[in-house]
PDB file of C-alpha atoms in Angstrom:
ATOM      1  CA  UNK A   1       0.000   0.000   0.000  1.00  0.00           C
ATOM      2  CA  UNK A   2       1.074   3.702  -0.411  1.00  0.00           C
ATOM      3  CA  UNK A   3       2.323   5.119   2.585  1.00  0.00           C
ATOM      4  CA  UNK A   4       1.982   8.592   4.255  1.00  0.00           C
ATOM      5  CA  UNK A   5       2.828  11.524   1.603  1.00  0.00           C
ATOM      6  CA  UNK A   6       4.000  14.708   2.603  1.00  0.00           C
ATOM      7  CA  UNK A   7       4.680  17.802   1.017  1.00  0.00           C
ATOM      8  CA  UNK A   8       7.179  20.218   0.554  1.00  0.00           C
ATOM      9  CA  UNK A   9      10.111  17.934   2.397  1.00  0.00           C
ATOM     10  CA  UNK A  10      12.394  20.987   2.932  1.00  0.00           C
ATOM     11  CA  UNK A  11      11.254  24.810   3.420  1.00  0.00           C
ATOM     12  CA  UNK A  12      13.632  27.875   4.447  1.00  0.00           C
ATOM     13  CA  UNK A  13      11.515  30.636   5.336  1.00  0.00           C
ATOM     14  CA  UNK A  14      12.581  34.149   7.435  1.00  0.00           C
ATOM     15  CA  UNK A  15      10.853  34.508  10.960  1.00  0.00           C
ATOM     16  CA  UNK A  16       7.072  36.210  10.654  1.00  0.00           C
ATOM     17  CA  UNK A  17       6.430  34.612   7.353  1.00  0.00           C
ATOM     18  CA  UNK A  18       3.692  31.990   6.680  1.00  0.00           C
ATOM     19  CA  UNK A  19       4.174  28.197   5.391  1.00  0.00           C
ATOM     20  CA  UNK A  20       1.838  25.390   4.688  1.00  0.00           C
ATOM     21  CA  UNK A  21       2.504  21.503   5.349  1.00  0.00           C
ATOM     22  CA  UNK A  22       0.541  19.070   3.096  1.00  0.00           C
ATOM     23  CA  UNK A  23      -0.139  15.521   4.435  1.00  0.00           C
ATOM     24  CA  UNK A  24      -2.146  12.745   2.258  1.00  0.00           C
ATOM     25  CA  UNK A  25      -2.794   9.300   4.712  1.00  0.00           C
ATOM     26  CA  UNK A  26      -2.528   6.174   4.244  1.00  0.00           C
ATOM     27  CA  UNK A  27      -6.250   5.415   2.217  1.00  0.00           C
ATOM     28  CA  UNK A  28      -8.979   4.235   4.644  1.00  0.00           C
ATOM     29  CA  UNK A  29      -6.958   5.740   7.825  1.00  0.00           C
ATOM     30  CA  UNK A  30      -9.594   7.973   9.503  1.00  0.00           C
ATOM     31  CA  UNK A  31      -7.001   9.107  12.196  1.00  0.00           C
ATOM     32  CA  UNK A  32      -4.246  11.244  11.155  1.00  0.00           C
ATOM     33  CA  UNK A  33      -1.510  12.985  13.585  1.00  0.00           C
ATOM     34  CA  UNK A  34       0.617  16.190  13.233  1.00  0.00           C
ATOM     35  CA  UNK A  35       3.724  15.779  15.373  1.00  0.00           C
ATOM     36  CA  UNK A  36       6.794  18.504  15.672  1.00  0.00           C
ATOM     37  CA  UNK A  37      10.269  16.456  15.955  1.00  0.00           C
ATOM     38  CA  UNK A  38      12.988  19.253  17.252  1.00  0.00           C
ATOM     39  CA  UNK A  39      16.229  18.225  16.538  1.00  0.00           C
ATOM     40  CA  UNK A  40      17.342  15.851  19.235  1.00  0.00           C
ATOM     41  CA  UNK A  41      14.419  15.334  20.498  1.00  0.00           C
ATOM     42  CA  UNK A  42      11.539  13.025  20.504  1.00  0.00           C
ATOM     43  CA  UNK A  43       8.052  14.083  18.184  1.00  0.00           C
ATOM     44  CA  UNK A  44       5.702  15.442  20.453  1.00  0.00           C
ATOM     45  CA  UNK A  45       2.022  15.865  19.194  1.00  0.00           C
ATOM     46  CA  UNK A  46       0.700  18.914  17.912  1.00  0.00           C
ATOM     47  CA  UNK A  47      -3.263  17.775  16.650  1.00  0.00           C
ATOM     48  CA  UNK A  48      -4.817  14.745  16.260  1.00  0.00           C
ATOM     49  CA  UNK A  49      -7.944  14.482  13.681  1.00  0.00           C
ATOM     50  CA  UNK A  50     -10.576  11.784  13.350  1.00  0.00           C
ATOM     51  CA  UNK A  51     -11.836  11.962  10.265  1.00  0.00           C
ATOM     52  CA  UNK A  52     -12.526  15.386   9.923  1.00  0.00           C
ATOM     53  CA  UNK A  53     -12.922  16.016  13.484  1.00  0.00           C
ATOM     54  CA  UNK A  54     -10.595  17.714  16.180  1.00  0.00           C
ATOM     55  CA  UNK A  55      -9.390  14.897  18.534  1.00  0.00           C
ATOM     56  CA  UNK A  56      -6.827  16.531  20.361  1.00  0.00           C
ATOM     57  CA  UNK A  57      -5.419  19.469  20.026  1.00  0.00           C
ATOM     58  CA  UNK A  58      -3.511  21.065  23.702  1.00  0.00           C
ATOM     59  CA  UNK A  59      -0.334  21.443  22.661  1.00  0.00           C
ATOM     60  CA  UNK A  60      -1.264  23.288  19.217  1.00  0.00           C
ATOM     61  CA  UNK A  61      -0.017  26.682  19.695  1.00  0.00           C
ATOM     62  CA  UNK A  62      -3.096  28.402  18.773  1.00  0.00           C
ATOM     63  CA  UNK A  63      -2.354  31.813  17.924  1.00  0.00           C
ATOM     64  CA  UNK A  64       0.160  30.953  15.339  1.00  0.00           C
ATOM     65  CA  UNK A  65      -0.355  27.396  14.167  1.00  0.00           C
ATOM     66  CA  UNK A  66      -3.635  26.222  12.815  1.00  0.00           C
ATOM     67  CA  UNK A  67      -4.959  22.376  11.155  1.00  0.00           C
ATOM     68  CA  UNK A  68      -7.848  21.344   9.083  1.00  0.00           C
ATOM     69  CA  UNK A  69      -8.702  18.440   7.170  1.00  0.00           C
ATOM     70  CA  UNK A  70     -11.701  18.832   4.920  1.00  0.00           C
ATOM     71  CA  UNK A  71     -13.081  15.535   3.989  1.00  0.00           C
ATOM     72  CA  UNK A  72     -11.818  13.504   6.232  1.00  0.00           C
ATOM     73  CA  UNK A  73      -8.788  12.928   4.152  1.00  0.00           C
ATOM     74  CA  UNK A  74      -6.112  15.140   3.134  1.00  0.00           C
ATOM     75  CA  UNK A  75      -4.718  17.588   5.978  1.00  0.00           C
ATOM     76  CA  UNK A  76      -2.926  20.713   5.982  1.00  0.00           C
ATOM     77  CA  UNK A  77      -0.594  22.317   9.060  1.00  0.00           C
ATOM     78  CA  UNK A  78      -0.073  25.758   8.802  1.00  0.00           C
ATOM     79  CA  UNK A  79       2.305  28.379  10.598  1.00  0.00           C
ATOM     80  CA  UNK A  80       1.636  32.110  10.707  1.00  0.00           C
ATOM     81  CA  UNK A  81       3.581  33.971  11.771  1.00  0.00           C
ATOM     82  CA  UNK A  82       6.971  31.631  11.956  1.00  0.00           C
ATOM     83  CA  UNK A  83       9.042  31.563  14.726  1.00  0.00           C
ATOM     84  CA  UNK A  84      12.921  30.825  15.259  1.00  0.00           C
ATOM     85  CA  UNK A  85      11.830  28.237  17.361  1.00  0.00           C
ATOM     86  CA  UNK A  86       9.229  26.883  14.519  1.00  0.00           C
ATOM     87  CA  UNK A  87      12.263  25.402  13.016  1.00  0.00           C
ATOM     88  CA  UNK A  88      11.943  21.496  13.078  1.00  0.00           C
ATOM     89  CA  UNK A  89      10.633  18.535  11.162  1.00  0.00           C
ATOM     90  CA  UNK A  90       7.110  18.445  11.066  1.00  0.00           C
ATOM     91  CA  UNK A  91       5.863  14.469  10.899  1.00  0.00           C
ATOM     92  CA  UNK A  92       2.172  13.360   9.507  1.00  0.00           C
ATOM     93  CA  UNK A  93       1.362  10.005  10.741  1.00  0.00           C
ATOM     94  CA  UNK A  94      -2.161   7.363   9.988  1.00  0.00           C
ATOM     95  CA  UNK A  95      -3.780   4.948  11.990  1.00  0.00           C
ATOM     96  CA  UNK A  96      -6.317   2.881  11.140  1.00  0.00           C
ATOM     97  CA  UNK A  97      -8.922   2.884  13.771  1.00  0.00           C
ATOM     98  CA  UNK A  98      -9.965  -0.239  15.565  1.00  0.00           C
ATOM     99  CA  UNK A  99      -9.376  -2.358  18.601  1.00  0.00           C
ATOM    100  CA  UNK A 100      -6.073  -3.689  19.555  1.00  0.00           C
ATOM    101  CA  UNK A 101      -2.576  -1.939  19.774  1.00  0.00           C
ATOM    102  CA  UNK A 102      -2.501   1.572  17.573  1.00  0.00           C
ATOM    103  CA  UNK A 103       0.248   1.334  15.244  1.00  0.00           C
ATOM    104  CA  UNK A 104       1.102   4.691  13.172  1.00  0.00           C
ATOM    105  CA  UNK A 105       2.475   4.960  10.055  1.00  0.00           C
ATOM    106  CA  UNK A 106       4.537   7.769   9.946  1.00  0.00           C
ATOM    107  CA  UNK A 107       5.579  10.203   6.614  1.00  0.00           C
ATOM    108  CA  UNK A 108       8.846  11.068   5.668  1.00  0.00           C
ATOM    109  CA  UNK A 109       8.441  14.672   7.347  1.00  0.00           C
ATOM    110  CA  UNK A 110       8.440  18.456   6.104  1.00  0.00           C
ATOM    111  CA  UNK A 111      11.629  20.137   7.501  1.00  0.00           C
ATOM    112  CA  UNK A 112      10.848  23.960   8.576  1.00  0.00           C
ATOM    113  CA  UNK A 113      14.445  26.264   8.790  1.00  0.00           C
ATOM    114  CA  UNK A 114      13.500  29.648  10.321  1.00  0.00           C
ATOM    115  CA  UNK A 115      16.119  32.544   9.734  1.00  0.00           C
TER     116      UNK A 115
ATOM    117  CA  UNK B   1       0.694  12.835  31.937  1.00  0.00           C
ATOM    118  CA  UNK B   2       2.133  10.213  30.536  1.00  0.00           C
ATOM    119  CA  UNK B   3       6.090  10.360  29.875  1.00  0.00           C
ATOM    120  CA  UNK B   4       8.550   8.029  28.399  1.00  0.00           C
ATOM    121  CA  UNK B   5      12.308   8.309  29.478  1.00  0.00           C
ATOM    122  CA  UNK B   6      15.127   7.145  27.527  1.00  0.00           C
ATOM    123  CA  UNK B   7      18.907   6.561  28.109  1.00  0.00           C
ATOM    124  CA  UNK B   8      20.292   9.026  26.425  1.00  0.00           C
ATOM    125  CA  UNK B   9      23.117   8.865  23.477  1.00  0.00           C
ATOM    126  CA  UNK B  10      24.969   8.468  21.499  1.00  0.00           C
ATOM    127  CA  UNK B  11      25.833   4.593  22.175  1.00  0.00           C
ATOM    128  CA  UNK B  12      28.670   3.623  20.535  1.00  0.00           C
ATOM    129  CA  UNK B  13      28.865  -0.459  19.970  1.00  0.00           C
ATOM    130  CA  UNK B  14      31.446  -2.334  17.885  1.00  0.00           C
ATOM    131  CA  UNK B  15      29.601  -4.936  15.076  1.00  0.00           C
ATOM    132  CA  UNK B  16      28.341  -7.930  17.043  1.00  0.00           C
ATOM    133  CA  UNK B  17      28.294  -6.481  20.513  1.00  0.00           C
ATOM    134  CA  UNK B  18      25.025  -6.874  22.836  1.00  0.00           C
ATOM    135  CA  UNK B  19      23.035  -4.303  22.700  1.00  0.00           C
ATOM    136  CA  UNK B  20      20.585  -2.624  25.610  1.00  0.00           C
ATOM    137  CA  UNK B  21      18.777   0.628  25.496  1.00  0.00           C
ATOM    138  CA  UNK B  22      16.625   1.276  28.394  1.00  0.00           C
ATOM    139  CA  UNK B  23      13.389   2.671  28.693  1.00  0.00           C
ATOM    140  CA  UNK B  24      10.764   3.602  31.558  1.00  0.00           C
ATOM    141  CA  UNK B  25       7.200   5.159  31.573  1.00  0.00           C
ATOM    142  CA  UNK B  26       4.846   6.798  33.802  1.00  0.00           C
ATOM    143  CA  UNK B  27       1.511   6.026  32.649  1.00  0.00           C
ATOM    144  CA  UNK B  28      -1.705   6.108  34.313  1.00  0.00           C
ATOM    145  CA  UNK B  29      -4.153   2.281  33.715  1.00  0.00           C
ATOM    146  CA  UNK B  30      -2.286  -0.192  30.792  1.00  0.00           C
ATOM    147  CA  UNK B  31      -0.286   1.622  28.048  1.00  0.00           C
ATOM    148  CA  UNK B  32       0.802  -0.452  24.527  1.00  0.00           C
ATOM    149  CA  UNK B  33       4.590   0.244  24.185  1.00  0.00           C
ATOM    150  CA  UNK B  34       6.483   0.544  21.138  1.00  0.00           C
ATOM    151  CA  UNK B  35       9.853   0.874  20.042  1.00  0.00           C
ATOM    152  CA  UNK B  36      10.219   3.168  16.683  1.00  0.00           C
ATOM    153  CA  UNK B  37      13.712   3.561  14.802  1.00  0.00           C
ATOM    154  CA  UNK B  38      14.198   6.541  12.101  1.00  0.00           C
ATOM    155  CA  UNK B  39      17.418   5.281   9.848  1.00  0.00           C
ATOM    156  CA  UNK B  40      19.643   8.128   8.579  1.00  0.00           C
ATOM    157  CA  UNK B  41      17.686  10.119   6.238  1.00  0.00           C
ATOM    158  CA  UNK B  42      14.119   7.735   6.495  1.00  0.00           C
ATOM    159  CA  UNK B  43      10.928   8.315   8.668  1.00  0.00           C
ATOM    160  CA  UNK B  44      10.020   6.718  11.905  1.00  0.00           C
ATOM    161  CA  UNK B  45       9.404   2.858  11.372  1.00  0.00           C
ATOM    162  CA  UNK B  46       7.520   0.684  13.900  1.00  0.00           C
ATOM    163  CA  UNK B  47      10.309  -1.740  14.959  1.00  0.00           C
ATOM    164  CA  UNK B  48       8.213  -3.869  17.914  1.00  0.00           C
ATOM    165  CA  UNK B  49       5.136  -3.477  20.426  1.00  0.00           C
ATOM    166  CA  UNK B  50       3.881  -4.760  23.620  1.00  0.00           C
ATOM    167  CA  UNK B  51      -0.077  -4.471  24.485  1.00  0.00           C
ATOM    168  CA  UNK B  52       0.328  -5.778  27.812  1.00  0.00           C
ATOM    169  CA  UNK B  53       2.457  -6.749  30.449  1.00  0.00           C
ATOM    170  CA  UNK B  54       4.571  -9.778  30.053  1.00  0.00           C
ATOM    171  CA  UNK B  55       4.325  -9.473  26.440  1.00  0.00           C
ATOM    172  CA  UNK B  56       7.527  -9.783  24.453  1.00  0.00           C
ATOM    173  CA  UNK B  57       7.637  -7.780  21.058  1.00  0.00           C
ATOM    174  CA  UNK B  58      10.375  -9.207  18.499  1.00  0.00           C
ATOM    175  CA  UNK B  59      11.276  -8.104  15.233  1.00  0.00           C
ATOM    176  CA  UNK B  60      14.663  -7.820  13.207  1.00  0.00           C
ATOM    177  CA  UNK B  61      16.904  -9.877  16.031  1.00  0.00           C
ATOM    178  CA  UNK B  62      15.526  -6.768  18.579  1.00  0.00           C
ATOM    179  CA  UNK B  63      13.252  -7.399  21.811  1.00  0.00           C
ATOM    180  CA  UNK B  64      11.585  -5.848  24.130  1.00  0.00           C
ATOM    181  CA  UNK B  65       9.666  -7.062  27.571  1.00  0.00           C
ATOM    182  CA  UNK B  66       6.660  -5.061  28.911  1.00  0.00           C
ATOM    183  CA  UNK B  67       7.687  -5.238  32.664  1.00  0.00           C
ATOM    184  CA  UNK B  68       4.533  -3.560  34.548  1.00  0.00           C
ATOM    185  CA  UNK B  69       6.295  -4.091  37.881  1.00  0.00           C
ATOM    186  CA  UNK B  70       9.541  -2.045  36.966  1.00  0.00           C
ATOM    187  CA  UNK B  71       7.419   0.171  34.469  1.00  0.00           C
ATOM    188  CA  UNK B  72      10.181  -0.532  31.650  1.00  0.00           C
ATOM    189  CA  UNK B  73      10.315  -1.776  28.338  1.00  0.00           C
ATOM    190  CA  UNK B  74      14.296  -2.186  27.566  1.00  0.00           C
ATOM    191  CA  UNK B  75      15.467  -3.079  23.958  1.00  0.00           C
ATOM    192  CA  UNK B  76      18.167  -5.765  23.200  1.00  0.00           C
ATOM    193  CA  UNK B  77      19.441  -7.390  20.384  1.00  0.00           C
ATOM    194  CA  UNK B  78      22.072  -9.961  21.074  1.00  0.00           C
ATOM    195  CA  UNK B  79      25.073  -9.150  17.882  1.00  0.00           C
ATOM    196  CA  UNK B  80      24.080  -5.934  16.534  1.00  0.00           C
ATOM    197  CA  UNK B  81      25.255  -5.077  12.564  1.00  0.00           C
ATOM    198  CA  UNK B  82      26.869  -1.848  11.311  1.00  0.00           C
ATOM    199  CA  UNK B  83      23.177  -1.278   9.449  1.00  0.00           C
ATOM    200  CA  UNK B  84      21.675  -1.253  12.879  1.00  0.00           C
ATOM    201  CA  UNK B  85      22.812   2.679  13.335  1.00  0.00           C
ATOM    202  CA  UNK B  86      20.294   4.622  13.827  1.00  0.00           C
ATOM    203  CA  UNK B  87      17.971   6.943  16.242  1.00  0.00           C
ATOM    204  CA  UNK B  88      15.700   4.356  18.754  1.00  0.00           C
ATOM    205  CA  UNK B  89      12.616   5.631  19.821  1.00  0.00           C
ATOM    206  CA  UNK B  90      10.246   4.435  23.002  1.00  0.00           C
ATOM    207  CA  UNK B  91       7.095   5.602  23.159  1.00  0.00           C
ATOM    208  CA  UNK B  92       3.743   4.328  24.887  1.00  0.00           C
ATOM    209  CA  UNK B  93      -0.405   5.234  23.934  1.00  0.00           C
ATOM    210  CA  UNK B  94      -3.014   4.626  26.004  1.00  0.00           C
ATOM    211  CA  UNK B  95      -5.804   2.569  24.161  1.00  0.00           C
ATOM    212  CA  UNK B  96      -8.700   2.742  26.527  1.00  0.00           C
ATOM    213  CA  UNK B  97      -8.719   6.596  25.893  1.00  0.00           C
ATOM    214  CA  UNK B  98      -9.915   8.217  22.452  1.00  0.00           C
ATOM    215  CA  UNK B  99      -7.133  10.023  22.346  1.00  0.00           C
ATOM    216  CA  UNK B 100      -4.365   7.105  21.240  1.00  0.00           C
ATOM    217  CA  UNK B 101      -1.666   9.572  20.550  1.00  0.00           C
ATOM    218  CA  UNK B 102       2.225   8.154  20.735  1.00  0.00           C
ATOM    219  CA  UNK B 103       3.498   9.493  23.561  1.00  0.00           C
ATOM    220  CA  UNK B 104       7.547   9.649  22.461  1.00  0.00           C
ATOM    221  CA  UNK B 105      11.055   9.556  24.742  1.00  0.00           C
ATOM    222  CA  UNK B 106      13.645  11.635  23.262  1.00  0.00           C
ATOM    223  CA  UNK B 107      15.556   9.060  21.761  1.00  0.00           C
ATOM    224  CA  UNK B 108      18.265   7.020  21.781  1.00  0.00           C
ATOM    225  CA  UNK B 109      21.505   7.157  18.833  1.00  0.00           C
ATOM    226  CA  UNK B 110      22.963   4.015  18.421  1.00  0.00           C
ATOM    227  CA  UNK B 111      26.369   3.890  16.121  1.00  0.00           C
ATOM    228  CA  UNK B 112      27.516   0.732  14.714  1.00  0.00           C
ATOM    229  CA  UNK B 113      31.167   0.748  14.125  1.00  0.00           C
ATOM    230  CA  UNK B 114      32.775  -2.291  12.039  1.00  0.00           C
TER     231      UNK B 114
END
């Protein structure tokens, strides 16, 4: 099966600019993820969706990033205005919904350079 | 919360040395645990999981025990391989919630050296 696909990989942007992260799932995965990976640490969640619907979203930073995914598929993370601190890899991951252990499948990442 | 903390790195193993990377949780109720990897240049891979406690997850040579009473879940391999470097990553979710978000340590470099 086709795995997670996300868009741009690499973006260089300077601080108070916008950017946009595309993320297609894995088909027939209603939940899809939006982690932040900072370099040398671990991912740490930003939003989680079901379907089209906000599971989780605390650690979002509201008044600068923002997530939607319109039809329950395709999602989009956006960032406006960037921060210095913005700059990391930005991971999209799937999971298929159902009983059992909840294994993600993760995306290759979008890394975000703020100068 | 829930928190997952890792030995930290680098580790630094010659080819066919034993390998163990620790890892311990605080969770509240019965967390699945998983071990990720992310290979130079690649995304995060599922490597092994553990739903509950005794379980042992296996894959690629590596293993990891679910130990509820010492709140761990250590990875080992016995003879690691130069193709084995890479960044280790423990991480727990909590399936009785709707939630079922990873929950990530910081991770863990391991370098091979023939």
């Amino acid at each position: 099966e086709a795995g997670v696909a996300q868009s741009p990989r690499y973006k260089i942007i300077e601080k108070r600019q916008s950017v946009a992260f595309w993320c297609n799932p894995i088909s027939g995965h209603a939940t899809l993820y939006w982690y932040q990976q900072i370099l040398g640490q671990g991912p740490k969640l930003l939003i989680q969706f079901q379907n089209n619907g906000v599971v989780d979203d605390s650690q979002l930073p509201k008044d600068r990033f923002s997530a939607e995914r319109l039809k329950g598929v395709d999602s989009t993370l956006k960032i406006q205005p960037a921060k210095l601190e913005d700059s990391a890899v930005y991971l999209c991951a799937s999971s298929f919904t159902r009983s059992g252990a909840n294994v993600l499948t993760f995306g290759a990442g979008s890394r975000l350079t703020v100068l | 919360g829930d928190s997952v903390t890792q030995m930290e790195g680098p580790v630094t193993l010659s080819e066919e040395a034993f390998l163990t990377i620790n890892c311990t949780y605080t969770a509240t109720g019965y967390p699945s645990l998983f071990w990720y990897v992310q290979y130079p240049g690649e995304g995060l891979q599922l490597l092994l999981k553990a739903t509950k406690a005794d379980d042992k997850g296996s894959n690629k040579g590596f293993e990891a025990t679910y130990r509820k009473e010492t709140t761990s879940f250590h990875l080992e391999k016995g003879s690691v391989q130069v193709s084995d470097s890479a960044v280790y990553f423990c991480a727990l979710t909590q399936m009785d919630t709707g939630r079922r978000a990873l929950t990530f340590g910081s991770g863990t470099r391991l370098q091979v050296q023939p």
